[in-house]
Amino acid sequence: MPAVAYGIEPDLDAAEFRRVLIESGLAVRRPTDDLPRLARMLAQADLVVTARRDDDLVGVARTLTDFVFCAYLSDLAVSRSAQGLGIGRGLLAATRAAVGPQASLLLTAAPGAVSFYDRIGMPRVADAFRYDRE
């Protein structure tokens, strides 16, 4: 099995990002039919951590953060063919390392991913609120 290489890729190609969103199952919750919007999502992110196997993109963690107090992990996507290999955990670890120990990390789990976060022991937050997109 090829090794997984984690990296920070601020200039990740939107088409590659789109492919992983589709392969991960997150396409139903992301604007994958709007490549310019995906490109803006990447350009405006403060941190884009990737996972590659043999240079093939298999995972992405896209975060909005100030690097000193808070971080919102907006997208954590792993291609289905690479799920179960620890890549999601690796992306979370690399993201936490990059934002630093003083920043909290928050995310909103997709309904099908809740069991993953429970299984890895990520603490739940009870008092969260949000406005949906218009």
PDB file of C-alpha atoms in Angstrom:
ATOM      1  CA  MET A   1       0.000   0.000   0.000  1.00  0.00           C
ATOM      2  CA  PRO A   2       1.432   3.407  -0.958  1.00  0.00           C
ATOM      3  CA  ALA A   3       2.373   5.763   1.839  1.00  0.00           C
ATOM      4  CA  VAL A   4       0.185   8.791   2.484  1.00  0.00           C
ATOM      5  CA  ALA A   5       1.861  12.190   2.200  1.00  0.00           C
ATOM      6  CA  TYR A   6       0.203  15.068   4.044  1.00  0.00           C
ATOM      7  CA  GLY A   7       0.912  18.631   3.002  1.00  0.00           C
ATOM      8  CA  ILE A   8      -0.322  22.179   3.000  1.00  0.00           C
ATOM      9  CA  GLU A   9      -1.475  23.210  -0.477  1.00  0.00           C
ATOM     10  CA  PRO A  10      -2.776  26.788  -0.546  1.00  0.00           C
ATOM     11  CA  ASP A  11      -3.030  26.612  -4.367  1.00  0.00           C
ATOM     12  CA  LEU A  12      -4.930  23.330  -4.629  1.00  0.00           C
ATOM     13  CA  ASP A  13      -6.633  22.965  -7.996  1.00  0.00           C
ATOM     14  CA  ALA A  14     -10.428  23.336  -7.762  1.00  0.00           C
ATOM     15  CA  ALA A  15     -11.005  20.419 -10.150  1.00  0.00           C
ATOM     16  CA  GLU A  16      -8.974  18.105  -7.885  1.00  0.00           C
ATOM     17  CA  PHE A  17     -10.909  19.367  -4.863  1.00  0.00           C
ATOM     18  CA  ARG A  18     -14.177  18.745  -6.727  1.00  0.00           C
ATOM     19  CA  ARG A  19     -13.151  15.184  -7.570  1.00  0.00           C
ATOM     20  CA  VAL A  20     -12.419  14.352  -3.920  1.00  0.00           C
ATOM     21  CA  LEU A  21     -15.693  15.937  -2.789  1.00  0.00           C
ATOM     22  CA  ILE A  22     -17.555  13.722  -5.265  1.00  0.00           C
ATOM     23  CA  GLU A  23     -15.550  10.592  -4.424  1.00  0.00           C
ATOM     24  CA  SER A  24     -16.045  11.172  -0.683  1.00  0.00           C
ATOM     25  CA  GLY A  25     -19.806  11.514  -0.870  1.00  0.00           C
ATOM     26  CA  LEU A  26     -19.775  15.186   0.199  1.00  0.00           C
ATOM     27  CA  ALA A  27     -20.889  16.393  -3.238  1.00  0.00           C
ATOM     28  CA  VAL A  28     -24.518  16.428  -2.101  1.00  0.00           C
ATOM     29  CA  ARG A  29     -23.565  19.031   0.537  1.00  0.00           C
ATOM     30  CA  ARG A  30     -21.147  21.135  -1.534  1.00  0.00           C
ATOM     31  CA  PRO A  31     -21.513  23.239  -4.722  1.00  0.00           C
ATOM     32  CA  THR A  32     -19.631  20.783  -6.933  1.00  0.00           C
ATOM     33  CA  ASP A  33     -21.538  21.936 -10.020  1.00  0.00           C
ATOM     34  CA  ASP A  34     -19.992  25.423  -9.609  1.00  0.00           C
ATOM     35  CA  LEU A  35     -16.229  25.156 -10.190  1.00  0.00           C
ATOM     36  CA  PRO A  36     -15.613  28.937  -9.882  1.00  0.00           C
ATOM     37  CA  ARG A  37     -17.289  28.872  -6.443  1.00  0.00           C
ATOM     38  CA  LEU A  38     -15.120  25.913  -5.376  1.00  0.00           C
ATOM     39  CA  ALA A  39     -12.064  27.869  -6.530  1.00  0.00           C
ATOM     40  CA  ARG A  40     -13.164  30.842  -4.386  1.00  0.00           C
ATOM     41  CA  MET A  41     -13.745  28.510  -1.420  1.00  0.00           C
ATOM     42  CA  LEU A  42     -10.144  27.313  -1.729  1.00  0.00           C
ATOM     43  CA  ALA A  43      -8.702  30.788  -2.332  1.00  0.00           C
ATOM     44  CA  GLN A  44     -10.448  32.230   0.734  1.00  0.00           C
ATOM     45  CA  ALA A  45      -9.495  29.367   3.056  1.00  0.00           C
ATOM     46  CA  ASP A  46      -6.727  30.059   5.536  1.00  0.00           C
ATOM     47  CA  LEU A  47      -5.468  26.475   5.491  1.00  0.00           C
ATOM     48  CA  VAL A  48      -5.805  23.647   2.976  1.00  0.00           C
ATOM     49  CA  VAL A  49      -4.291  20.356   4.129  1.00  0.00           C
ATOM     50  CA  THR A  50      -4.125  17.504   1.645  1.00  0.00           C
ATOM     51  CA  ALA A  51      -3.470  13.781   1.667  1.00  0.00           C
ATOM     52  CA  ARG A  52      -1.876  12.161  -1.392  1.00  0.00           C
ATOM     53  CA  ARG A  53      -1.036   8.564  -2.291  1.00  0.00           C
ATOM     54  CA  ASP A  54       1.421   8.290  -5.197  1.00  0.00           C
ATOM     55  CA  ASP A  55       0.691  11.985  -5.914  1.00  0.00           C
ATOM     56  CA  ASP A  56      -3.030  11.198  -6.275  1.00  0.00           C
ATOM     57  CA  LEU A  57      -5.193  13.470  -4.114  1.00  0.00           C
ATOM     58  CA  VAL A  58      -7.269  11.287  -1.770  1.00  0.00           C
ATOM     59  CA  GLY A  59      -8.158  13.720   1.021  1.00  0.00           C
ATOM     60  CA  VAL A  60      -8.668  17.411   1.772  1.00  0.00           C
ATOM     61  CA  ALA A  61      -9.219  19.402   4.967  1.00  0.00           C
ATOM     62  CA  ARG A  62     -10.193  23.040   4.336  1.00  0.00           C
ATOM     63  CA  THR A  63     -10.093  25.384   7.346  1.00  0.00           C
ATOM     64  CA  LEU A  64     -10.918  28.989   8.196  1.00  0.00           C
ATOM     65  CA  THR A  65      -8.759  30.173  11.097  1.00  0.00           C
ATOM     66  CA  ASP A  66      -6.840  32.970  12.802  1.00  0.00           C
ATOM     67  CA  PHE A  67      -4.163  30.425  13.915  1.00  0.00           C
ATOM     68  CA  VAL A  68      -4.200  31.686  17.521  1.00  0.00           C
ATOM     69  CA  PHE A  69      -7.674  31.214  18.968  1.00  0.00           C
ATOM     70  CA  CYS A  70     -10.169  29.459  16.718  1.00  0.00           C
ATOM     71  CA  ALA A  71     -10.395  27.311  13.615  1.00  0.00           C
ATOM     72  CA  TYR A  72     -13.430  26.077  11.697  1.00  0.00           C
ATOM     73  CA  LEU A  73     -12.822  22.913   9.694  1.00  0.00           C
ATOM     74  CA  SER A  74     -15.287  23.462   6.891  1.00  0.00           C
ATOM     75  CA  ASP A  75     -14.481  20.444   4.733  1.00  0.00           C
ATOM     76  CA  LEU A  76     -12.987  17.071   5.616  1.00  0.00           C
ATOM     77  CA  ALA A  77     -13.249  14.813   2.591  1.00  0.00           C
ATOM     78  CA  VAL A  78     -11.586  11.457   1.924  1.00  0.00           C
ATOM     79  CA  SER A  79     -12.154   9.519  -1.292  1.00  0.00           C
ATOM     80  CA  ARG A  80     -14.199   6.381  -0.619  1.00  0.00           C
ATOM     81  CA  SER A  81     -11.400   4.226  -2.053  1.00  0.00           C
ATOM     82  CA  ALA A  82      -9.098   5.567   0.681  1.00  0.00           C
ATOM     83  CA  GLN A  83     -11.539   5.560   3.597  1.00  0.00           C
ATOM     84  CA  GLY A  84     -10.680   3.268   6.483  1.00  0.00           C
ATOM     85  CA  LEU A  85      -6.941   3.859   6.090  1.00  0.00           C
ATOM     86  CA  GLY A  86      -6.619   6.522   8.803  1.00  0.00           C
ATOM     87  CA  ILE A  87      -6.489   9.409   6.327  1.00  0.00           C
ATOM     88  CA  GLY A  88      -9.292  11.358   8.020  1.00  0.00           C
ATOM     89  CA  ARG A  89      -7.437  11.100  11.323  1.00  0.00           C
ATOM     90  CA  GLY A  90      -4.228  12.130   9.580  1.00  0.00           C
ATOM     91  CA  LEU A  91      -5.873  15.180   8.031  1.00  0.00           C
ATOM     92  CA  LEU A  92      -7.287  16.178  11.426  1.00  0.00           C
ATOM     93  CA  ALA A  93      -3.874  15.750  13.086  1.00  0.00           C
ATOM     94  CA  ALA A  94      -2.115  17.774  10.384  1.00  0.00           C
ATOM     95  CA  THR A  95      -4.779  20.492  10.623  1.00  0.00           C
ATOM     96  CA  ARG A  96      -4.482  20.659  14.405  1.00  0.00           C
ATOM     97  CA  ALA A  97      -0.694  20.872  14.150  1.00  0.00           C
ATOM     98  CA  ALA A  98      -0.908  23.664  11.559  1.00  0.00           C
ATOM     99  CA  VAL A  99      -3.418  25.817  13.477  1.00  0.00           C
ATOM    100  CA  GLY A 100      -1.403  25.421  16.657  1.00  0.00           C
ATOM    101  CA  PRO A 101      -2.151  24.368  20.225  1.00  0.00           C
ATOM    102  CA  GLN A 102      -3.788  27.667  21.216  1.00  0.00           C
ATOM    103  CA  ALA A 103      -6.564  27.387  18.625  1.00  0.00           C
ATOM    104  CA  SER A 104      -9.719  25.360  19.182  1.00  0.00           C
ATOM    105  CA  LEU A 105     -10.941  23.299  16.231  1.00  0.00           C
ATOM    106  CA  LEU A 106     -14.654  23.168  15.462  1.00  0.00           C
ATOM    107  CA  LEU A 107     -16.560  21.400  12.690  1.00  0.00           C
ATOM    108  CA  THR A 108     -20.088  20.522  11.670  1.00  0.00           C
ATOM    109  CA  ALA A 109     -20.313  16.851  10.764  1.00  0.00           C
ATOM    110  CA  ALA A 110     -22.229  15.622   7.757  1.00  0.00           C
ATOM    111  CA  PRO A 111     -24.973  13.250   8.961  1.00  0.00           C
ATOM    112  CA  GLY A 112     -23.169  10.193   7.577  1.00  0.00           C
ATOM    113  CA  ALA A 113     -19.894  11.161   9.235  1.00  0.00           C
ATOM    114  CA  VAL A 114     -21.066  11.551  12.835  1.00  0.00           C
ATOM    115  CA  SER A 115     -20.034   7.981  13.720  1.00  0.00           C
ATOM    116  CA  PHE A 116     -16.492   8.668  12.426  1.00  0.00           C
ATOM    117  CA  TYR A 117     -16.030  11.605  14.804  1.00  0.00           C
ATOM    118  CA  ASP A 118     -17.531   9.630  17.688  1.00  0.00           C
ATOM    119  CA  ARG A 119     -15.237   6.677  16.920  1.00  0.00           C
ATOM    120  CA  ILE A 120     -12.059   8.789  16.942  1.00  0.00           C
ATOM    121  CA  GLY A 121     -13.084  10.413  20.216  1.00  0.00           C
ATOM    122  CA  MET A 122     -13.601  13.968  19.006  1.00  0.00           C
ATOM    123  CA  PRO A 123     -15.652  15.726  21.705  1.00  0.00           C
ATOM    124  CA  ARG A 124     -19.165  16.877  20.818  1.00  0.00           C
ATOM    125  CA  VAL A 125     -20.276  20.471  21.331  1.00  0.00           C
ATOM    126  CA  ALA A 126     -23.756  20.849  22.793  1.00  0.00           C
ATOM    127  CA  ASP A 127     -24.351  24.581  22.511  1.00  0.00           C
ATOM    128  CA  ALA A 128     -23.699  25.393  18.868  1.00  0.00           C
ATOM    129  CA  PHE A 129     -25.912  27.585  16.680  1.00  0.00           C
ATOM    130  CA  ARG A 130     -26.032  28.469  12.986  1.00  0.00           C
ATOM    131  CA  TYR A 131     -27.899  30.317  10.272  1.00  0.00           C
ATOM    132  CA  ASP A 132     -28.389  28.205   7.126  1.00  0.00           C
ATOM    133  CA  ARG A 133     -27.376  29.478   3.695  1.00  0.00           C
ATOM    134  CA  GLU A 134     -29.964  31.466   1.779  1.00  0.00           C
TER     135      GLU A 134
END
